[in-house]
GROMACS .gro file of N, CA and C in nm:
model
  495
    1SER      N    1  -0.775  -4.320   3.790
    1SER     CA    2  -0.654  -4.304   3.710
    1SER      C    3  -0.536  -4.261   3.796
    2GLY      N    4  -0.562  -4.212   3.919
    2GLY     CA    5  -0.454  -4.167   4.005
    2GLY      C    6  -0.412  -4.023   3.979
    3TRP      N    7  -0.464  -3.961   3.873
    3TRP     CA    8  -0.424  -3.825   3.837
    3TRP      C    9  -0.504  -3.722   3.915
    4GLU      N   10  -0.438  -3.612   3.947
    4GLU     CA   11  -0.505  -3.497   4.007
    4GLU      C   12  -0.438  -3.372   3.950
    5ILE      N   13  -0.501  -3.258   3.969
    5ILE     CA   14  -0.446  -3.133   3.918
    5ILE      C   15  -0.403  -3.050   4.038
    6ARG      N   16  -0.279  -3.007   4.034
    6ARG     CA   17  -0.224  -2.926   4.142
    6ARG      C   18  -0.178  -2.792   4.085
    7MET      N   19  -0.161  -2.696   4.173
    7MET     CA   20  -0.113  -2.565   4.132
    7MET      C   21   0.037  -2.555   4.164
    8SER      N   22   0.115  -2.515   4.064
    8SER     CA   23   0.259  -2.497   4.085
    8SER      C   24   0.283  -2.373   4.170
    9ASN      N   25   0.354  -2.390   4.281
    9ASN     CA   26   0.385  -2.275   4.367
    9ASN      C   27   0.483  -2.180   4.300
   10SER      N   28   0.577  -2.235   4.224
   10SER     CA   29   0.679  -2.149   4.164
   10SER      C   30   0.628  -2.075   4.041
   11LYS      N   31   0.539  -2.138   3.963
   11LYS     CA   32   0.494  -2.077   3.838
   11LYS      C   33   0.352  -2.022   3.845
   12GLY      N   34   0.274  -2.067   3.945
   12GLY     CA   35   0.137  -2.019   3.956
   12GLY      C   36   0.045  -2.072   3.847
   13ILE      N   37   0.082  -2.187   3.788
   13ILE     CA   38  -0.002  -2.249   3.686
   13ILE      C   39  -0.029  -2.394   3.725
   14PRO      N   40  -0.140  -2.451   3.676
   14PRO     CA   41  -0.173  -2.588   3.714
   14PRO      C   42  -0.085  -2.691   3.642
   15TYR      N   43  -0.068  -2.806   3.709
   15TYR     CA   44   0.001  -2.919   3.645
   15TYR      C   45  -0.069  -3.047   3.689
   16TYR      N   46  -0.039  -3.154   3.618
   16TYR     CA   47  -0.101  -3.284   3.644
   16TYR      C   48  -0.006  -3.368   3.728
   17PHE      N   49  -0.059  -3.433   3.831
   17PHE     CA   50   0.023  -3.515   3.920
   17PHE      C   51  -0.047  -3.649   3.941
   18ASN      N   52   0.029  -3.756   3.926
   18ASN     CA   53  -0.025  -3.889   3.949
   18ASN      C   54   0.026  -3.936   4.085
   19ALA      N   55  -0.067  -3.944   4.182
   19ALA     CA   56  -0.030  -3.980   4.319
   19ALA      C   57   0.024  -4.123   4.327
   20SER      N   58  -0.020  -4.212   4.238
   20SER     CA   59   0.026  -4.352   4.240
   20SER      C   60   0.170  -4.364   4.191
   21THR      N   61   0.199  -4.301   4.076
   21THR     CA   62   0.331  -4.317   4.014
   21THR      C   63   0.427  -4.203   4.048
   22LYS      N   64   0.377  -4.097   4.112
   22LYS     CA   65   0.453  -3.974   4.144
   22LYS      C   66   0.497  -3.901   4.017
   23GLU      N   67   0.435  -3.933   3.904
   23GLU     CA   68   0.467  -3.865   3.778
   23GLU      C   69   0.397  -3.729   3.775
   24SER      N   70   0.466  -3.628   3.722
   24SER     CA   71   0.402  -3.498   3.704
   24SER      C   72   0.424  -3.450   3.562
   25SER      N   73   0.331  -3.370   3.513
   25SER     CA   74   0.337  -3.323   3.376
   25SER      C   75   0.263  -3.191   3.363
   26TRP      N   76   0.316  -3.102   3.278
   26TRP     CA   77   0.244  -2.977   3.248
   26TRP      C   78   0.129  -3.005   3.153
   27ASP      N   79   0.140  -3.111   3.075
   27ASP     CA   80   0.039  -3.145   2.975
   27ASP      C   81  -0.058  -3.249   3.031
   28ALA      N   82  -0.181  -3.245   2.984
   28ALA     CA   83  -0.281  -3.342   3.028
   28ALA      C   84  -0.234  -3.483   2.993
   29PRO      N   85  -0.256  -3.579   3.083
   29PRO     CA   86  -0.216  -3.717   3.053
   29PRO      C   87  -0.289  -3.769   2.929
   30SER      N   88  -0.216  -3.836   2.840
   30SER     CA   89  -0.280  -3.889   2.720
   30SER      C   90  -0.376  -4.000   2.761
   31GLY      N   91  -0.483  -4.014   2.687
   31GLY     CA   92  -0.579  -4.118   2.717
   31GLY      C   93  -0.694  -4.072   2.806
   32LEU      N   94  -0.687  -3.948   2.855
   32LEU     CA   95  -0.799  -3.896   2.934
   32LEU      C   96  -0.883  -3.804   2.847
   33SER      N   97  -1.014  -3.822   2.852
   33SER     CA   98  -1.103  -3.735   2.775
   33SER      C   99  -1.114  -3.600   2.845
   34GLU      N  100  -1.168  -3.501   2.776
   34GLU     CA  101  -1.187  -3.368   2.835
   34GLU      C  102  -1.277  -3.377   2.959
   35ASP      N  103  -1.382  -3.461   2.952
   35ASP     CA  104  -1.471  -3.477   3.066
   35ASP      C  105  -1.400  -3.541   3.185
   36GLN      N  106  -1.314  -3.641   3.156
   36GLN     CA  107  -1.238  -3.705   3.264
   36GLN      C  108  -1.143  -3.604   3.329
   37ILE      N  109  -1.081  -3.520   3.247
   37ILE     CA  110  -0.990  -3.419   3.301
   37ILE      C  111  -1.068  -3.321   3.389
   38LYS      N  112  -1.188  -3.280   3.342
   38LYS     CA  113  -1.269  -3.186   3.419
   38LYS      C  114  -1.317  -3.245   3.552
   39SER      N  115  -1.320  -3.378   3.561
   39SER     CA  116  -1.368  -3.441   3.686
   39SER      C  117  -1.253  -3.479   3.780
   40LEU      N  118  -1.129  -3.451   3.740
   40LEU     CA  119  -1.016  -3.483   3.827
   40LEU      C  120  -1.017  -3.394   3.951
   41PRO      N  121  -0.968  -3.447   4.065
   41PRO     CA  122  -0.953  -3.360   4.182
   41PRO      C  123  -0.862  -3.242   4.147
   42GLY      N  124  -0.903  -3.121   4.185
   42GLY     CA  125  -0.823  -3.002   4.158
   42GLY      C  126  -0.852  -2.937   4.025
   43SER      N  127  -0.952  -2.986   3.951
   43SER     CA  128  -0.978  -2.932   3.816
   43SER      C  129  -1.018  -2.785   3.818
   44GLN      N  130  -1.058  -2.731   3.934
   44GLN     CA  131  -1.093  -2.589   3.939
   44GLN      C  132  -0.970  -2.502   3.905
   45HIS      N  133  -0.849  -2.557   3.923
   45HIS     CA  134  -0.729  -2.481   3.889
   45HIS      C  135  -0.721  -2.453   3.739
   46LEU      N  136  -0.783  -2.536   3.657
   46LEU     CA  137  -0.775  -2.519   3.512
   46LEU      C  138  -0.852  -2.397   3.465
   47THR      N  139  -0.957  -2.359   3.535
   47THR     CA  140  -1.040  -2.247   3.491
   47THR      C  141  -1.018  -2.124   3.576
   48GLY      N  142  -0.923  -2.131   3.668
   48GLY     CA  143  -0.894  -2.017   3.751
   48GLY      C  144  -1.005  -1.990   3.851
   49GLY      N  145  -1.070  -2.094   3.901
   49GLY     CA  146  -1.171  -2.077   4.004
   49GLY      C  147  -1.305  -2.133   3.965
   50GLY      N  148  -1.322  -2.169   3.842
   50GLY     CA  149  -1.444  -2.238   3.801
   50GLY      C  150  -1.564  -2.149   3.779
   51SER      N  151  -1.544  -2.030   3.723
   51SER     CA  152  -1.658  -1.943   3.694
   51SER      C  153  -1.743  -2.003   3.582
   52GLY      N  154  -1.683  -2.096   3.506
   52GLY     CA  155  -1.761  -2.165   3.404
   52GLY      C  156  -1.762  -2.094   3.270
   53ASP      N  157  -1.723  -1.967   3.265
   53ASP     CA  158  -1.729  -1.898   3.137
   53ASP      C  159  -1.590  -1.853   3.092
   54ALA      N  160  -1.488  -1.929   3.131
   54ALA     CA  161  -1.351  -1.895   3.093
   54ALA      C  162  -1.338  -1.897   2.941
   55GLU      N  163  -1.275  -1.795   2.886
   55GLU     CA  164  -1.255  -1.788   2.741
   55GLU      C  165  -1.158  -1.898   2.700
   56THR      N  166  -1.194  -1.970   2.595
   56THR     CA  167  -1.109  -2.075   2.542
   56THR      C  168  -1.066  -2.037   2.402
   57ILE      N  169  -0.938  -2.056   2.373
   57ILE     CA  170  -0.888  -2.033   2.238
   57ILE      C  171  -0.818  -2.161   2.192
   58THR      N  172  -0.787  -2.167   2.064
   58THR     CA  173  -0.710  -2.277   2.009
   58THR      C  174  -0.589  -2.218   1.939
   59ALA      N  175  -0.475  -2.282   1.958
   59ALA     CA  176  -0.353  -2.232   1.894
   59ALA      C  177  -0.262  -2.347   1.856
   60SER      N  178  -0.176  -2.319   1.761
   60SER     CA  179  -0.069  -2.410   1.721
   60SER      C  180   0.062  -2.338   1.749
   61HIS      N  181   0.169  -2.415   1.759
   61HIS     CA  182   0.299  -2.350   1.779
   61HIS      C  183   0.409  -2.431   1.717
   62LEU      N  184   0.520  -2.366   1.698
   62LEU     CA  185   0.643  -2.429   1.654
   62LEU      C  186   0.743  -2.401   1.765
   63LEU      N  187   0.788  -2.505   1.832
   63LEU     CA  188   0.878  -2.493   1.948
   63LEU      C  189   1.018  -2.537   1.910
   64VAL      N  190   1.117  -2.456   1.946
   64VAL     CA  191   1.256  -2.498   1.936
   64VAL      C  192   1.313  -2.491   2.077
   65LYS      N  193   1.353  -2.607   2.128
   65LYS     CA  194   1.410  -2.614   2.262
   65LYS      C  195   1.559  -2.579   2.257
   66HIS      N  196   1.614  -2.546   2.374
   66HIS     CA  197   1.757  -2.518   2.386
   66HIS      C  198   1.808  -2.583   2.515
   67LYS      N  199   1.937  -2.574   2.538
   67LYS     CA  200   1.997  -2.647   2.651
   67LYS      C  201   1.943  -2.602   2.786
   68ASP      N  202   1.888  -2.481   2.795
   68ASP     CA  203   1.833  -2.433   2.922
   68ASP      C  204   1.681  -2.453   2.932
   69SER      N  205   1.624  -2.523   2.835
   69SER     CA  206   1.480  -2.555   2.842
   69SER      C  207   1.454  -2.646   2.961
   70ARG      N  208   1.330  -2.641   3.009
   70ARG     CA  209   1.291  -2.722   3.126
   70ARG      C  210   1.325  -2.870   3.103
   71ARG      N  211   1.299  -2.921   2.983
   71ARG     CA  212   1.331  -3.060   2.949
   71ARG      C  213   1.405  -3.057   2.815
   72PRO      N  214   1.539  -3.047   2.817
   72PRO     CA  215   1.614  -3.029   2.692
   72PRO      C  216   1.629  -3.156   2.609
   73SER      N  217   1.515  -3.218   2.577
   73SER     CA  218   1.514  -3.332   2.485
   73SER      C  219   1.378  -3.333   2.416
   74SER      N  220   1.371  -3.401   2.303
   74SER     CA  221   1.245  -3.406   2.228
   74SER      C  222   1.239  -3.533   2.145
   75TRP      N  223   1.131  -3.548   2.070
   75TRP     CA  224   1.114  -3.663   1.982
   75TRP      C  225   1.225  -3.669   1.877
   76LYS      N  226   1.290  -3.556   1.849
   76LYS     CA  227   1.394  -3.550   1.746
   76LYS      C  228   1.534  -3.569   1.803
   77GLU      N  229   1.556  -3.517   1.923
   77GLU     CA  230   1.690  -3.516   1.982
   77GLU      C  231   1.682  -3.556   2.128
   78THR      N  232   1.765  -3.653   2.168
   78THR     CA  233   1.763  -3.695   2.309
   78THR      C  234   1.830  -3.593   2.399
   79ASN      N  235   1.933  -3.526   2.348
   79ASN     CA  236   2.006  -3.430   2.431
   79ASN      C  237   2.028  -3.301   2.352
   80ILE      N  238   1.948  -3.201   2.381
   80ILE     CA  239   1.955  -3.075   2.307
   80ILE      C  240   2.064  -2.987   2.370
   81THR      N  241   2.160  -2.944   2.287
   81THR     CA  242   2.276  -2.870   2.338
   81THR      C  243   2.283  -2.728   2.283
   82ARG      N  244   2.192  -2.689   2.192
   82ARG     CA  245   2.201  -2.555   2.133
   82ARG      C  246   2.169  -2.448   2.239
   83THR      N  247   2.221  -2.329   2.217
   83THR     CA  248   2.194  -2.217   2.307
   83THR      C  249   2.057  -2.157   2.274
   84LYS      N  250   2.007  -2.073   2.364
   84LYS     CA  251   1.880  -2.003   2.339
   84LYS      C  252   1.895  -1.914   2.215
   85GLU      N  253   2.010  -1.852   2.198
   85GLU     CA  254   2.035  -1.766   2.082
   85GLU      C  255   2.028  -1.847   1.953
   86GLU      N  256   2.089  -1.966   1.955
   86GLU     CA  257   2.085  -2.053   1.836
   86GLU      C  258   1.942  -2.099   1.808
   87ALA      N  259   1.866  -2.131   1.913
   87ALA     CA  260   1.726  -2.172   1.897
   87ALA      C  261   1.644  -2.059   1.836
   88THR      N  262   1.669  -1.936   1.883
   88THR     CA  263   1.597  -1.819   1.831
   88THR      C  264   1.631  -1.798   1.683
   89GLU      N  265   1.758  -1.816   1.647
   89GLU     CA  266   1.801  -1.800   1.508
   89GLU      C  267   1.733  -1.905   1.419
   90ILE      N  268   1.722  -2.028   1.467
   90ILE     CA  269   1.654  -2.135   1.392
   90ILE      C  270   1.508  -2.094   1.368
   91LEU      N  271   1.442  -2.043   1.473
   91LEU     CA  272   1.302  -2.000   1.458
   91LEU      C  273   1.290  -1.885   1.359
   92ARG      N  274   1.385  -1.791   1.362
   92ARG     CA  275   1.383  -1.679   1.265
   92ARG      C  276   1.388  -1.733   1.122
   93GLU      N  277   1.470  -1.838   1.100
   93GLU     CA  278   1.479  -1.898   0.966
   93GLU      C  279   1.345  -1.960   0.927
   94TYR      N  280   1.280  -2.031   1.021
   94TYR     CA  281   1.149  -2.088   0.993
   94TYR      C  282   1.048  -1.978   0.963
   95GLN      N  283   1.055  -1.869   1.041
   95GLN     CA  284   0.964  -1.757   1.024
   95GLN      C  285   0.977  -1.701   0.882
   96ALA      N  286   1.100  -1.688   0.835
   96ALA     CA  287   1.125  -1.637   0.700
   96ALA      C  288   1.070  -1.735   0.596
   97GLN      N  289   1.075  -1.865   0.625
   97GLN     CA  290   1.026  -1.966   0.531
   97GLN      C  291   0.874  -1.966   0.520
   98PHE      N  292   0.802  -1.954   0.634
   98PHE     CA  293   0.655  -1.963   0.623
   98PHE      C  294   0.589  -1.829   0.597
   99GLY      N  295   0.655  -1.718   0.630
   99GLY     CA  296   0.597  -1.587   0.602
   99GLY      C  297   0.460  -1.570   0.666
  100THR      N  298   0.356  -1.565   0.584
  100THR     CA  299   0.218  -1.554   0.636
  100THR      C  300   0.136  -1.678   0.601
  101SER      N  301   0.204  -1.784   0.552
  101SER     CA  302   0.133  -1.905   0.509
  101SER      C  303   0.108  -2.001   0.625
  102ILE      N  304  -0.019  -2.020   0.658
  102ILE     CA  305  -0.056  -2.114   0.764
  102ILE      C  306  -0.014  -2.256   0.725
  103LYS      N  307  -0.036  -2.291   0.597
  103LYS     CA  308   0.000  -2.425   0.550
  103LYS      C  309   0.150  -2.450   0.565
  104ALA      N  310   0.232  -2.352   0.527
  104ALA     CA  311   0.378  -2.367   0.539
  104ALA      C  312   0.419  -2.376   0.687
  105PHE      N  313   0.353  -2.296   0.773
  105PHE     CA  314   0.380  -2.302   0.917
  105PHE      C  315   0.352  -2.442   0.970
  106GLU      N  316   0.235  -2.498   0.931
  106GLU     CA  317   0.197  -2.632   0.978
  106GLU      C  318   0.296  -2.738   0.930
  107GLU      N  319   0.343  -2.724   0.805
  107GLU     CA  320   0.442  -2.819   0.753
  107GLU      C  321   0.573  -2.810   0.834
  108LEU      N  322   0.618  -2.689   0.861
  108LEU     CA  323   0.741  -2.671   0.939
  108LEU      C  324   0.723  -2.724   1.082
  109ALA      N  325   0.607  -2.698   1.142
  109ALA     CA  326   0.581  -2.749   1.278
  109ALA      C  327   0.584  -2.902   1.278
  110SER      N  328   0.525  -2.964   1.175
  110SER     CA  329   0.524  -3.111   1.164
  110SER      C  330   0.666  -3.167   1.158
  111LEU      N  331   0.751  -3.100   1.084
  111LEU     CA  332   0.886  -3.150   1.060
  111LEU      C  333   0.985  -3.113   1.170
  112HIS      N  334   0.968  -2.995   1.229
  112HIS     CA  335   1.076  -2.940   1.311
  112HIS      C  336   1.041  -2.907   1.455
  113SER      N  337   0.912  -2.899   1.493
  113SER     CA  338   0.881  -2.858   1.630
  113SER      C  339   0.930  -2.962   1.730
  114ASP      N  340   0.989  -2.913   1.841
  114ASP     CA  341   1.037  -3.002   1.947
  114ASP      C  342   0.926  -3.044   2.043
  115CYS      N  343   0.801  -3.012   2.010
  115CYS     CA  344   0.686  -3.049   2.093
  115CYS      C  345   0.619  -3.173   2.034
  116SER      N  346   0.559  -3.254   2.121
  116SER     CA  347   0.488  -3.372   2.070
  116SER      C  348   0.370  -3.332   1.982
  117SER      N  349   0.328  -3.203   1.989
  117SER     CA  350   0.219  -3.156   1.902
  117SER      C  351   0.262  -3.152   1.755
  118HIS      N  352   0.390  -3.179   1.726
  118HIS     CA  353   0.437  -3.181   1.587
  118HIS      C  354   0.352  -3.278   1.504
  119SER      N  355   0.304  -3.385   1.568
  119SER     CA  356   0.225  -3.485   1.495
  119SER      C  357   0.085  -3.434   1.461
  120GLN      N  358   0.044  -3.320   1.519
  120GLN     CA  359  -0.083  -3.254   1.484
  120GLN      C  360  -0.056  -3.119   1.418
  121LYS      N  361   0.056  -3.108   1.346
  121LYS     CA  362   0.096  -2.984   1.279
  121LYS      C  363   0.111  -2.869   1.378
  122GLY      N  364   0.148  -2.902   1.502
  122GLY     CA  365   0.170  -2.799   1.603
  122GLY      C  366   0.045  -2.762   1.683
  123ASN      N  367  -0.070  -2.823   1.648
  123ASN     CA  368  -0.197  -2.787   1.713
  123ASN      C  369  -0.198  -2.832   1.859
  124LEU      N  370  -0.220  -2.736   1.949
  124LEU     CA  371  -0.226  -2.765   2.093
  124LEU      C  372  -0.368  -2.789   2.140
  125GLY      N  373  -0.466  -2.771   2.051
  125GLY     CA  374  -0.605  -2.788   2.091
  125GLY      C  375  -0.652  -2.668   2.171
  126PRO      N  376  -0.775  -2.676   2.224
  126PRO     CA  377  -0.830  -2.563   2.299
  126PRO      C  378  -0.771  -2.552   2.439
  127PHE      N  379  -0.753  -2.430   2.486
  127PHE     CA  380  -0.707  -2.407   2.623
  127PHE      C  381  -0.760  -2.273   2.672
  128SER      N  382  -0.765  -2.259   2.803
  128SER     CA  383  -0.810  -2.133   2.862
  128SER      C  384  -0.699  -2.077   2.948
  129LYS      N  385  -0.721  -1.959   3.002
  129LYS     CA  386  -0.618  -1.893   3.083
  129LYS      C  387  -0.583  -1.979   3.204
  130GLY      N  388  -0.456  -1.983   3.238
  130GLY     CA  389  -0.410  -2.061   3.352
  130GLY      C  390  -0.360  -2.200   3.314
  131GLN      N  391  -0.373  -2.238   3.186
  131GLN     CA  392  -0.329  -2.372   3.145
  131GLN      C  393  -0.191  -2.373   3.081
  132MET      N  394  -0.148  -2.260   3.028
  132MET     CA  395  -0.018  -2.252   2.961
  132MET      C  396   0.074  -2.163   3.044
  133GLN      N  397   0.204  -2.172   3.016
  133GLN     CA  398   0.298  -2.083   3.082
  133GLN      C  399   0.260  -1.938   3.047
  134LYS      N  400   0.277  -1.848   3.143
  134LYS     CA  401   0.226  -1.712   3.131
  134LYS      C  402   0.271  -1.639   3.003
  135PRO      N  403   0.398  -1.639   2.965
  135PRO     CA  404   0.437  -1.566   2.843
  135PRO      C  405   0.366  -1.622   2.719
  136PHE      N  406   0.349  -1.754   2.715
  136PHE     CA  407   0.280  -1.818   2.603
  136PHE      C  408   0.133  -1.778   2.603
  137GLU      N  409   0.070  -1.787   2.720
  137GLU     CA  410  -0.072  -1.751   2.733
  137GLU      C  411  -0.095  -1.606   2.692
  138ASP      N  412  -0.014  -1.515   2.745
  138ASP     CA  413  -0.032  -1.373   2.714
  138ASP      C  414  -0.023  -1.349   2.564
  139ALA      N  415   0.076  -1.410   2.500
  139ALA     CA  416   0.094  -1.392   2.355
  139ALA      C  417  -0.022  -1.453   2.277
  140ALA      N  418  -0.062  -1.576   2.313
  140ALA     CA  419  -0.167  -1.645   2.239
  140ALA      C  420  -0.300  -1.571   2.250
  141PHE      N  421  -0.335  -1.526   2.370
  141PHE     CA  422  -0.463  -1.457   2.390
  141PHE      C  423  -0.464  -1.319   2.325
  142ALA      N  424  -0.346  -1.260   2.302
  142ALA     CA  425  -0.339  -1.128   2.240
  142ALA      C  426  -0.355  -1.135   2.088
  143LEU      N  427  -0.335  -1.254   2.030
  143LEU     CA  428  -0.342  -1.269   1.884
  143LEU      C  429  -0.487  -1.272   1.835
  144GLN      N  430  -0.505  -1.228   1.712
  144GLN     CA  431  -0.632  -1.248   1.642
  144GLN      C  432  -0.624  -1.386   1.575
  145VAL      N  433  -0.740  -1.446   1.547
  145VAL     CA  434  -0.743  -1.575   1.476
  145VAL      C  435  -0.671  -1.558   1.341
  146GLY      N  436  -0.580  -1.652   1.312
  146GLY     CA  437  -0.504  -1.648   1.188
  146GLY      C  438  -0.377  -1.565   1.196
  147GLU      N  439  -0.351  -1.508   1.312
  147GLU     CA  440  -0.233  -1.422   1.330
  147GLU      C  441  -0.121  -1.501   1.398
  148PHE      N  442   0.005  -1.470   1.358
  148PHE     CA  443   0.123  -1.532   1.416
  148PHE      C  444   0.183  -1.440   1.521
  149SER      N  445   0.240  -1.498   1.626
  149SER     CA  446   0.315  -1.419   1.724
  149SER      C  447   0.456  -1.398   1.670
  150ASP      N  448   0.529  -1.309   1.734
  150ASP     CA  449   0.673  -1.305   1.713
  150ASP      C  450   0.729  -1.417   1.800
  151ILE      N  451   0.858  -1.424   1.817
  151ILE     CA  452   0.918  -1.530   1.897
  151ILE      C  453   0.891  -1.505   2.045
  152ILE      N  454   0.840  -1.606   2.113
  152ILE     CA  455   0.804  -1.601   2.254
  152ILE      C  456   0.895  -1.699   2.328
  153SER      N  457   0.950  -1.655   2.442
  153SER     CA  458   1.037  -1.742   2.521
  153SER      C  459   0.963  -1.788   2.647
  154THR      N  460   0.966  -1.920   2.673
  154THR     CA  461   0.909  -1.977   2.796
  154THR      C  462   1.012  -2.073   2.854
  155ASP      N  463   0.977  -2.136   2.966
  155ASP     CA  464   1.066  -2.236   3.025
  155ASP      C  465   1.082  -2.357   2.934
  156SER      N  466   0.991  -2.375   2.838
  156SER     CA  467   0.999  -2.489   2.746
  156SER      C  468   1.097  -2.465   2.632
  157GLY      N  469   1.117  -2.339   2.595
  157GLY     CA  470   1.202  -2.305   2.482
  157GLY      C  471   1.149  -2.180   2.415
  158VAL      N  472   1.178  -2.166   2.285
  158VAL     CA  473   1.128  -2.050   2.211
  158VAL      C  474   1.022  -2.097   2.111
  159HIS      N  475   0.916  -2.017   2.098
  159HIS     CA  476   0.800  -2.057   2.018
  159HIS      C  477   0.760  -1.947   1.921
  160ILE      N  478   0.695  -1.987   1.814
  160ILE     CA  479   0.609  -1.899   1.736
  160ILE      C  480   0.470  -1.959   1.746
  161ILE      N  481   0.373  -1.875   1.778
  161ILE     CA  482   0.237  -1.920   1.801
  161ILE      C  483   0.147  -1.873   1.688
  162LEU      N  484   0.056  -1.959   1.649
  162LEU     CA  485  -0.049  -1.925   1.551
  162LEU      C  486  -0.181  -1.947   1.620
  163ARG      N  487  -0.260  -1.841   1.633
  163ARG     CA  488  -0.394  -1.858   1.693
  163ARG      C  489  -0.488  -1.908   1.584
  164THR      N  490  -0.556  -2.019   1.611
  164THR     CA  491  -0.641  -2.082   1.509
  164THR      C  492  -0.790  -2.071   1.540
  165ALA      N  493  -0.827  -2.039   1.664
  165ALA     CA  494  -0.970  -2.020   1.697
  165ALA      C  495  -0.981  -1.938   1.824
   0.00000   0.00000   0.00000
């Protein structure tokens, strides 16, 4: 497939790199199974050394990007111009709308999240430590199943996280 997993020097987290196309991505390339990803060169970076017993959790999120996001565009908007403060205010409004309702959170994530996971109601699937940006990881791993985070800021934008498993 040409894909390999490398460690980001600036962020200290793994990313996917295609040596053939020179494409890089923080997210696993679509079309690769979990087993294929685990067999990629550099896959030990995903588990933080390959002890084999890395804790895995599952979470969903609602992401609102802003003009200073790493990639200020999404499936909804080609050029995102809102400020981080405006993005945070939008998330606060969503937070007020869903309250403690997982179903309402999933509906809002489907309609409004700036992440491609919007098509799965915000579900990011299972992940272990070292796969997400550090502020996101710290918040997600600190949550109990069924619990929502407050607003978390990463290089991607501002998020509310729901731990689902």
